[in-house]
Short mmCIF file of C-alpha atoms in Angstrom, two decimals:
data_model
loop_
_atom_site.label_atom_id
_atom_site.label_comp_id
_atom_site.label_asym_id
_atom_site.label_seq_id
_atom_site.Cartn_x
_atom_site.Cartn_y
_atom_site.Cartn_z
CA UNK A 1 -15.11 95.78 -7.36
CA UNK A 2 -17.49 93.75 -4.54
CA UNK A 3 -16.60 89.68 -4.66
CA UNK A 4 -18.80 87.18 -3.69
CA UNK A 5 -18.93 83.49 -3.37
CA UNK A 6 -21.64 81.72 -4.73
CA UNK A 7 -23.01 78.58 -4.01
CA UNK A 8 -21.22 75.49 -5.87
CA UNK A 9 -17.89 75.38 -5.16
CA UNK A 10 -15.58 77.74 -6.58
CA UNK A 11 -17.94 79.62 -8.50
CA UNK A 12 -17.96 83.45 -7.85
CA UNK A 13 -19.81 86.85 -8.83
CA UNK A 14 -17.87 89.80 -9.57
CA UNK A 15 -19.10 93.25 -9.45
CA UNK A 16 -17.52 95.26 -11.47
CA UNK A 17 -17.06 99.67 -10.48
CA UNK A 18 -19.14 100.88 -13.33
CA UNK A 19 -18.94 104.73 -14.24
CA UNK A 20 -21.62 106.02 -16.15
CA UNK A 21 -22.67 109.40 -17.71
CA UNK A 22 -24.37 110.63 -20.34
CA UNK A 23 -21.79 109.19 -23.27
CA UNK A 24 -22.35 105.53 -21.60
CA UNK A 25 -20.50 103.81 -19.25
CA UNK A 26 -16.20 102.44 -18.63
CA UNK A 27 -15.50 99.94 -16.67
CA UNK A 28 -12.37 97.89 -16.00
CA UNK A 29 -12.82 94.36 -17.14
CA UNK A 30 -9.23 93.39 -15.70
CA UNK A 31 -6.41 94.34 -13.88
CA UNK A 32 -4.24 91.03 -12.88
CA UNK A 33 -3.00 92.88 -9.68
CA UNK A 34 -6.73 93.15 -8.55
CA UNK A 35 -7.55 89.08 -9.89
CA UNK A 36 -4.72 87.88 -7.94
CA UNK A 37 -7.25 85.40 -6.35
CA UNK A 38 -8.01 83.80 -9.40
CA UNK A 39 -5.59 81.58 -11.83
CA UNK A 40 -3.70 83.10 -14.50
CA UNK A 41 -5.84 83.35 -17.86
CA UNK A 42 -4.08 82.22 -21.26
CA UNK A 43 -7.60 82.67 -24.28
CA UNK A 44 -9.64 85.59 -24.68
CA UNK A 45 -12.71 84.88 -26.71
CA UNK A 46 -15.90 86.60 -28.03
CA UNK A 47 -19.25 85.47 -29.09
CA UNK A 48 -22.32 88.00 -30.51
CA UNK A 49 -25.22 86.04 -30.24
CA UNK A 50 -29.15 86.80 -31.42
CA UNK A 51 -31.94 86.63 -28.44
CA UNK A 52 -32.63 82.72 -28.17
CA UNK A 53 -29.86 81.55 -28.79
CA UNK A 54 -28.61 78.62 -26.51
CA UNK A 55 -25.00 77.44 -26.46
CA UNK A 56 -23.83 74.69 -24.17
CA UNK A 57 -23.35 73.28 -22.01
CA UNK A 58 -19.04 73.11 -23.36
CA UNK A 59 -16.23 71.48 -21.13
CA UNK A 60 -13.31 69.98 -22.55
CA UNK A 61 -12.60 66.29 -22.11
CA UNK A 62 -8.87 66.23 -21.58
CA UNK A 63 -7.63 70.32 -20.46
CA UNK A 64 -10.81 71.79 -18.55
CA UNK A 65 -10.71 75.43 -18.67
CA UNK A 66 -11.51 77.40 -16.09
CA UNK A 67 -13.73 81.00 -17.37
CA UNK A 68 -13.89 84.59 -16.25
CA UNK A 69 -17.42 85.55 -18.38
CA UNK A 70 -19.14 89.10 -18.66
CA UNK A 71 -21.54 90.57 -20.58
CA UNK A 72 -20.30 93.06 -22.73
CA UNK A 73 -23.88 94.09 -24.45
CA UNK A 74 -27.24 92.37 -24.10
CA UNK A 75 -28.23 89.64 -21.29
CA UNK A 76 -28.05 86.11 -20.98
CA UNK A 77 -28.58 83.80 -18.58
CA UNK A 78 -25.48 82.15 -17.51
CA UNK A 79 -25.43 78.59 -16.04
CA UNK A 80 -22.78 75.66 -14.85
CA UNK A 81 -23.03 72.24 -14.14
CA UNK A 82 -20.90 70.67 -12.26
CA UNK A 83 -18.71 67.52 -14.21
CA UNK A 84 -16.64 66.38 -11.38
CA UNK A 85 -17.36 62.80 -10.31
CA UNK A 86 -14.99 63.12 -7.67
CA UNK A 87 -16.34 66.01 -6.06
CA UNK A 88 -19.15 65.47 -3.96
CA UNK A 89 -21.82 68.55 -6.08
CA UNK A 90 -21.50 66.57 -8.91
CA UNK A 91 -24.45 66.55 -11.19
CA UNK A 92 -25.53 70.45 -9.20
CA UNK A 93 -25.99 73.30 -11.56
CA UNK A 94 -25.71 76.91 -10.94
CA UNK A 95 -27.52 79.60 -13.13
CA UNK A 96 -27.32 83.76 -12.96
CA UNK A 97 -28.66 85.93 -15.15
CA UNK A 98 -25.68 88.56 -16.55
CA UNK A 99 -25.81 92.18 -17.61
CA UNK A 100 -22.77 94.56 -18.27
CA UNK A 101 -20.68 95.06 -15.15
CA UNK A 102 -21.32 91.75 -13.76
CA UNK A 103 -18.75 88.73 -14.22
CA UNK A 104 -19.06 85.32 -12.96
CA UNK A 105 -16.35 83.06 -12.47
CA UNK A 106 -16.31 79.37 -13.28
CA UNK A 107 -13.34 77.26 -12.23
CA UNK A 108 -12.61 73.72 -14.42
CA UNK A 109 -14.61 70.89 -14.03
CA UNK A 110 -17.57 72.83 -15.32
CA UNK A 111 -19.52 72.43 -18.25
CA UNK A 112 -20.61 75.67 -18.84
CA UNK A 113 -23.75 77.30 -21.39
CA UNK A 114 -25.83 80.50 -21.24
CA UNK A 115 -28.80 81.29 -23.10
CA UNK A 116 -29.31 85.27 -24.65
CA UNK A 117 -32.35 86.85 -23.51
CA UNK A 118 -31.97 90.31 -25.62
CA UNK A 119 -31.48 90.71 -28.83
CA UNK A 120 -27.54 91.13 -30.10
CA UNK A 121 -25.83 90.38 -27.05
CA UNK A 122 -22.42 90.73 -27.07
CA UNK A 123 -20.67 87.87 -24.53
CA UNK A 124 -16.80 87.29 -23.57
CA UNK A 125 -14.61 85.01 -21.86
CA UNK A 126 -11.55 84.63 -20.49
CA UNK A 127 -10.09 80.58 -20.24
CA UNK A 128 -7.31 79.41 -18.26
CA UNK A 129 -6.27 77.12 -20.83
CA UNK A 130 -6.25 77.36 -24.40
CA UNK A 131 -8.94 75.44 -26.87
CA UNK A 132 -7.87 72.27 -27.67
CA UNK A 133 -8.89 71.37 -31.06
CA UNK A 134 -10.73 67.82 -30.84
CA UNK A 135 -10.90 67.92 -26.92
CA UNK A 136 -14.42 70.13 -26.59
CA UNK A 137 -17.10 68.37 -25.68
CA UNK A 138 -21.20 69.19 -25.15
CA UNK A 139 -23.42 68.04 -22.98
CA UNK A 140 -27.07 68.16 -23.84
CA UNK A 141 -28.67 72.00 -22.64
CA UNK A 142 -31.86 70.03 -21.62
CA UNK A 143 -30.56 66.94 -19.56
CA UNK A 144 -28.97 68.05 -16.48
CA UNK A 145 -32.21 69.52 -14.63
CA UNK A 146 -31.23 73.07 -15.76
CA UNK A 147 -33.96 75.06 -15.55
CA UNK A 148 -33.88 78.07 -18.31
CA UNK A 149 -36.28 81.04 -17.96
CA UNK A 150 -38.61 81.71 -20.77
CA UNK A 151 -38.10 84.87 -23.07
CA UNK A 152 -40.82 87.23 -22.48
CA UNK A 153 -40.36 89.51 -25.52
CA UNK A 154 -42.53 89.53 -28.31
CA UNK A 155 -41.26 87.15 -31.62
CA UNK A 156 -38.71 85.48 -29.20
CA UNK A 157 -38.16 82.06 -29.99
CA UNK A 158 -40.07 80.00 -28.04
CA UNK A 159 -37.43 77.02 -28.35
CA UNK A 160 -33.39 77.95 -28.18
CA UNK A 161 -31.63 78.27 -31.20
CA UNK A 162 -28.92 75.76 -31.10
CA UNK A 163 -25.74 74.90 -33.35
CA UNK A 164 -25.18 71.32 -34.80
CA UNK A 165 -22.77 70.50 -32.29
CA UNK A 166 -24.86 71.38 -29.58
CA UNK A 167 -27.80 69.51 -31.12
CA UNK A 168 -25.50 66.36 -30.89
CA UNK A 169 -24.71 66.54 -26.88
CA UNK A 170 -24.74 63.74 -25.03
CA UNK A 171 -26.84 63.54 -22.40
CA UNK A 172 -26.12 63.94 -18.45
CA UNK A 173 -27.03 60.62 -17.75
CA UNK A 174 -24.76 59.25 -20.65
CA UNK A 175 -21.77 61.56 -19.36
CA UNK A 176 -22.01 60.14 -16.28
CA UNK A 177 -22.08 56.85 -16.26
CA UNK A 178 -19.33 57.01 -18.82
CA UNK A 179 -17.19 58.74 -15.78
CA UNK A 180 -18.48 56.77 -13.02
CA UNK A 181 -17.27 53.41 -14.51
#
């Protein structure tokens, strides 16, 4: 396993040892004696998602979560804004693209989205605090400067496929000047 610091602060890329033959592959997704260097996690979840498919960019208002997140199957591109107003990257985003046996870490005080670019990809996360029901929160995919690659596969949707409650995100702009007041 190779770790590697990324850009924004606290964010990370973790390469996972991969073993592959001619059945597939097995990797080790965790091993809390070999995380020691990040927090403890408490939620396991897992989306599947179809190719153009957009979800984000999710924080929660009141318990941020910090997220180990990996592809499992498929590819997405993975990206992180930064939502602290104290912290002087505020309003920076971060984006990777994600196959198997690559994870990226994203400590709180990150509103975090990806968007799938094959079909049926199969996504999972690990969160250092447990959903709070009423406390998630969206921020619009389209206004924090994020800039989302194109799908370049033929009857991709050309515009993301979005659920209602990421239709209804507030804007950047709106978030922060609700937090800088």
């Amino acid at each position: 396993m190779v770790v590697k610091d990324l850009p924004l602060a606290g964010l990370k890329l973790i390469q996972l040892d991969v073993h592959n033959d001619k059945r597939g592959y097995f990797t080790e997704t965790y091993n809390k004696d070999r995380y020691d260097f990040l927090p403890e996690f408490k939620q396991d979840n897992v989306s599947f998602s179809m190719i153009g498919v957009l979800r984000g960019l999710h924080y929660q208002e009141t318990q941020p979560q910090g997220k180990l997140v990996s592809v499992i199957s498929g590819c997405v591109f993975d990206a992180v804004l930064n939502i602290d107003p104290k912290h002087p990257e505020f309003g920076k985003w971060f984006g990777i693209k994600l196959v198997p046996g690559m994870q990226f870490y994203v400590p709180p005080f990150y509103a975090h989205g990806f968007k799938v670019l094959e079909t049926e990809t199969l996504f999972q996360y690990k969160c250092t605090e447990m959903f709070k029901e009423g406390d998630g929160r969206t921020i619009a995919w389209d206004t924090a400067g994020i800039i989302w690659p194109d799908i370049d596969i033929d009857n991709a949707p050309k515009k993301p496929f979005l659920s209602e409650q990421d239709k209804k995100g507030e804007s950047f702009v709106e978030f922060a000047s609700r937090k800088l007041i």
